[in-house]
Amino acid sequence: MRVKILDQELELANDLSSIGELFTKIEEKLNGTGYIFSSMTVDGVEIETDFALYLSQRIDEIQEIEVRLKSFRVLMVETMQSVSDYLERARPEVEQLSVEFYRGPTNESWSKFDQLLEGIQWLLEAVTAIESYHPGTEANSRWGTEFQAKSRLLQEALENSDHVLLGDLLQYEILPLFSSLEKGMGELLKAEGYGNDLN
């Protein structure tokens, strides 16, 4: 099978051992280039996840693999845009969830709360990556720390079954943090030359 990486082509055998060799070659070729592996096109089919599984199921018939790359900058801009989009959708939901906790949470409230905790964990990971891309920016250097602190407060209120405190934390801690982060993402996107839209 023919493999295209950057501006180079190489031939690999159509057997399972070539899958590991392929990923080793990708890593070698990308080392120090500023690009990261994002997806691959296998005989015209775009694959974005489970690469090894897809390849192993079709290894005998694969003719051509084209390795798709992204610059780290593009990945960070996409991450910033995803964070911004998530926050825009999440803020009204958090506000409603706060009201539900003041009234007494239902099973649906708890389900939404679990989703929010997952979202906060994803935001923490995304913000950590963004902070590493924009080191030293005073405004964003505190986001990761703030998310960790707010997560601990939510966890304590949850452990104490304090629904009113959970409502307060959502309303007066999480919502302002989401608003601040959304504003910050807009500023970073603008600094990257994208305004509030990647297109």
GROMACS .gro file of C-alpha atoms in nm:
model
  199
    1MET     CA    1   0.000   0.000   0.000
    2ARG     CA    2   0.113   0.352  -0.078
    3VAL     CA    3   0.128   0.600   0.212
    4LYS     CA    4   0.144   0.979   0.165
    5ILE     CA    5   0.276   1.186   0.455
    6LEU     CA    6   0.349   1.554   0.401
    7ASP     CA    7   0.520   1.564   0.060
    8GLN     CA    8   0.662   1.212   0.081
    9GLU     CA    9   0.537   0.872  -0.028
   10LEU     CA   10   0.637   0.532   0.101
   11GLU     CA   11   0.534   0.174   0.038
   12LEU     CA   12   0.427  -0.061   0.316
   13ALA     CA   13   0.324  -0.425   0.294
   14ASN     CA   14  -0.042  -0.512   0.325
   15ASP     CA   15  -0.010  -0.702   0.652
   16LEU     CA   16  -0.097  -0.635   1.015
   17SER     CA   17   0.263  -0.561   1.117
   18SER     CA   18   0.258  -0.262   0.883
   19ILE     CA   19  -0.002  -0.084   1.098
   20GLY     CA   20   0.243  -0.026   1.382
   21GLU     CA   21   0.511   0.067   1.131
   22LEU     CA   22   0.272   0.322   0.974
   23PHE     CA   23   0.217   0.503   1.304
   24THR     CA   24   0.590   0.497   1.379
   25LYS     CA   25   0.659   0.652   1.037
   26ILE     CA   26   0.391   0.917   1.094
   27GLU     CA   27   0.548   1.010   1.427
   28GLU     CA   28   0.897   1.022   1.275
   29LYS     CA   29   0.789   1.239   0.982
   30LEU     CA   30   0.597   1.486   1.200
   31ASN     CA   31   0.859   1.522   1.471
   32GLY     CA   32   0.959   1.888   1.488
   33THR     CA   33   0.735   2.000   1.199
   34GLY     CA   34   0.468   2.184   1.402
   35TYR     CA   35   0.203   1.954   1.256
   36ILE     CA   36  -0.005   1.691   1.428
   37PHE     CA   37  -0.179   1.386   1.289
   38SER     CA   38  -0.553   1.453   1.263
   39SER     CA   39  -0.706   1.193   1.031
   40MET     CA   40  -0.638   0.977   0.730
   41THR     CA   41  -0.799   0.903   0.399
   42VAL     CA   42  -0.794   0.533   0.317
   43ASP     CA   43  -0.880   0.460  -0.046
   44GLY     CA   44  -1.090   0.775  -0.057
   45VAL     CA   45  -1.267   0.724   0.279
   46GLU     CA   46  -1.199   0.984   0.551
   47ILE     CA   47  -1.122   0.816   0.887
   48GLU     CA   48  -1.110   1.031   1.203
   49THR     CA   49  -1.109   0.772   1.483
   50ASP     CA   50  -1.022   0.407   1.549
   51PHE     CA   51  -0.752   0.412   1.282
   52ALA     CA   52  -0.585   0.084   1.376
   53LEU     CA   53  -0.918  -0.100   1.388
   54TYR     CA   54  -1.026   0.034   1.049
   55LEU     CA   55  -0.690  -0.053   0.893
   56SER     CA   56  -0.674  -0.401   1.047
   57GLN     CA   57  -1.020  -0.489   0.915
   58ARG     CA   58  -0.919  -0.394   0.558
   59ILE     CA   59  -0.543  -0.448   0.555
   60ASP     CA   60  -0.547  -0.694   0.263
   61GLU     CA   61  -0.727  -0.457   0.026
   62ILE     CA   62  -0.588  -0.110   0.109
   63GLN     CA   63  -0.426   0.062  -0.189
   64GLU     CA   64  -0.356   0.414  -0.061
   65ILE     CA   65  -0.344   0.599   0.269
   66GLU     CA   66  -0.314   0.975   0.283
   67VAL     CA   67  -0.223   1.109   0.626
   68ARG     CA   68  -0.410   1.430   0.712
   69LEU     CA   69  -0.237   1.687   0.927
   70LYS     CA   70  -0.319   2.005   1.114
   71SER     CA   71  -0.091   2.268   1.250
   72PHE     CA   72  -0.093   2.301   1.626
   73ARG     CA   73  -0.220   2.657   1.577
   74VAL     CA   74  -0.523   2.539   1.377
   75LEU     CA   75  -0.597   2.275   1.641
   76MET     CA   76  -0.583   2.538   1.915
   77VAL     CA   77  -0.808   2.776   1.721
   78GLU     CA   78  -1.058   2.492   1.667
   79THR     CA   79  -1.041   2.411   2.038
   80MET     CA   80  -1.101   2.777   2.129
   81GLN     CA   81  -1.400   2.787   1.893
   82SER     CA   82  -1.538   2.463   2.040
   83VAL     CA   83  -1.502   2.604   2.392
   84SER     CA   84  -1.677   2.924   2.286
   85ASP     CA   85  -1.961   2.731   2.119
   86TYR     CA   86  -2.003   2.503   2.422
   87LEU     CA   87  -2.017   2.797   2.663
   88GLU     CA   88  -2.275   2.978   2.451
   89ARG     CA   89  -2.502   2.672   2.463
   90ALA     CA   90  -2.426   2.585   2.826
   91ARG     CA   91  -2.489   2.919   2.998
   92PRO     CA   92  -2.871   2.913   2.965
   93GLU     CA   93  -2.873   2.547   3.071
   94VAL     CA   94  -2.665   2.622   3.382
   95GLU     CA   95  -2.897   2.909   3.469
   96GLN     CA   96  -3.201   2.680   3.442
   97LEU     CA   97  -3.023   2.408   3.638
   98SER     CA   98  -2.954   2.655   3.916
   99VAL     CA   99  -3.328   2.729   3.943
  100GLU     CA  100  -3.402   2.356   3.951
  101PHE     CA  101  -3.162   2.304   4.242
  102TYR     CA  102  -3.323   2.591   4.435
  103ARG     CA  103  -3.664   2.425   4.388
  104GLY     CA  104  -3.538   2.076   4.459
  105PRO     CA  105  -3.360   1.871   4.193
  106THR     CA  106  -3.541   1.606   3.992
  107ASN     CA  107  -3.385   1.299   3.830
  108GLU     CA  108  -3.353   1.504   3.512
  109SER     CA  109  -3.175   1.778   3.711
  110TRP     CA  110  -2.921   1.526   3.835
  111SER     CA  111  -2.870   1.397   3.483
  112LYS     CA  112  -2.806   1.753   3.360
  113PHE     CA  113  -2.572   1.810   3.654
  114ASP     CA  114  -2.371   1.500   3.558
  115GLN     CA  115  -2.347   1.633   3.202
  116LEU     CA  116  -2.232   1.969   3.338
  117LEU     CA  117  -1.959   1.802   3.544
  118GLU     CA  118  -1.840   1.621   3.230
  119GLY     CA  119  -1.847   1.952   3.043
  120ILE     CA  120  -1.645   2.122   3.315
  121GLN     CA  121  -1.387   1.842   3.299
  122TRP     CA  122  -1.362   1.885   2.921
  123LEU     CA  123  -1.334   2.263   2.964
  124LEU     CA  124  -1.053   2.215   3.215
  125GLU     CA  125  -0.862   1.996   2.968
  126ALA     CA  126  -0.926   2.238   2.680
  127VAL     CA  127  -0.830   2.543   2.886
  128THR     CA  128  -0.509   2.372   2.999
  129ALA     CA  129  -0.414   2.314   2.634
  130ILE     CA  130  -0.507   2.670   2.539
  131GLU     CA  131  -0.308   2.812   2.831
  132SER     CA  132  -0.004   2.617   2.709
  133TYR     CA  133  -0.050   2.767   2.361
  134HIS     CA  134  -0.086   3.120   2.501
  135PRO     CA  135   0.153   3.112   2.798
  136GLY     CA  136   0.183   3.422   3.009
  137THR     CA  137  -0.146   3.577   2.910
  138GLU     CA  138  -0.261   3.707   3.247
  139ALA     CA  139  -0.635   3.675   3.183
  140ASN     CA  140  -0.632   3.314   3.076
  141SER     CA  141  -0.358   3.186   3.307
  142ARG     CA  142  -0.611   3.163   3.589
  143TRP     CA  143  -0.889   2.973   3.409
  144GLY     CA  144  -0.757   2.625   3.481
  145THR     CA  145  -0.704   2.713   3.847
  146GLU     CA  146  -1.054   2.862   3.871
  147PHE     CA  147  -1.215   2.556   3.712
  148GLN     CA  148  -1.037   2.329   3.957
  149ALA     CA  149  -1.145   2.544   4.254
  150LYS     CA  150  -1.508   2.562   4.137
  151SER     CA  151  -1.513   2.188   4.074
  152ARG     CA  152  -1.400   2.128   4.433
  153LEU     CA  153  -1.676   2.357   4.564
  154LEU     CA  154  -1.936   2.171   4.358
  155GLN     CA  155  -1.801   1.838   4.484
  156GLU     CA  156  -1.822   1.951   4.848
  157ALA     CA  157  -2.179   2.076   4.806
  158LEU     CA  158  -2.268   1.751   4.633
  159GLU     CA  159  -2.116   1.542   4.914
  160ASN     CA  160  -2.316   1.744   5.169
  161SER     CA  161  -2.637   1.713   4.962
  162ASP     CA  162  -2.672   2.090   4.985
  163HIS     CA  163  -2.904   2.166   4.693
  164VAL     CA  164  -2.934   2.537   4.771
  165LEU     CA  165  -2.556   2.571   4.779
  166LEU     CA  166  -2.536   2.385   4.447
  167GLY     CA  167  -2.786   2.634   4.303
  168ASP     CA  168  -2.582   2.923   4.443
  169LEU     CA  169  -2.257   2.783   4.304
  170LEU     CA  170  -2.411   2.736   3.961
  171GLN     CA  171  -2.560   3.086   3.962
  172TYR     CA  172  -2.282   3.286   4.126
  173GLU     CA  173  -1.963   3.091   4.053
  174ILE     CA  174  -2.004   2.876   3.741
  175LEU     CA  175  -2.208   3.120   3.530
  176PRO     CA  176  -1.967   3.413   3.583
  177LEU     CA  177  -1.673   3.183   3.509
  178PHE     CA  178  -1.842   3.064   3.189
  179SER     CA  179  -1.909   3.425   3.087
  180SER     CA  180  -1.551   3.528   3.160
  181LEU     CA  181  -1.414   3.232   2.969
  182GLU     CA  182  -1.644   3.293   2.673
  183LYS     CA  183  -1.530   3.656   2.657
  184GLY     CA  184  -1.168   3.544   2.684
  185MET     CA  185  -1.210   3.290   2.404
  186GLY     CA  186  -1.353   3.564   2.183
  187GLU     CA  187  -1.051   3.783   2.256
  188LEU     CA  188  -0.807   3.500   2.185
  189LEU     CA  189  -0.985   3.411   1.862
  190LYS     CA  190  -0.972   3.775   1.758
  191ALA     CA  191  -0.600   3.784   1.840
  192GLU     CA  192  -0.557   3.477   1.618
  193GLY     CA  193  -0.733   3.663   1.337
  194TYR     CA  194  -1.063   3.476   1.350
  195GLY     CA  195  -1.299   3.713   1.532
  196ASN     CA  196  -1.583   3.503   1.666
  197ASP     CA  197  -1.602   3.272   1.367
  198LEU     CA  198  -1.363   3.022   1.218
  199ASN     CA  199  -1.505   3.067   0.868
   0.00000   0.00000   0.00000
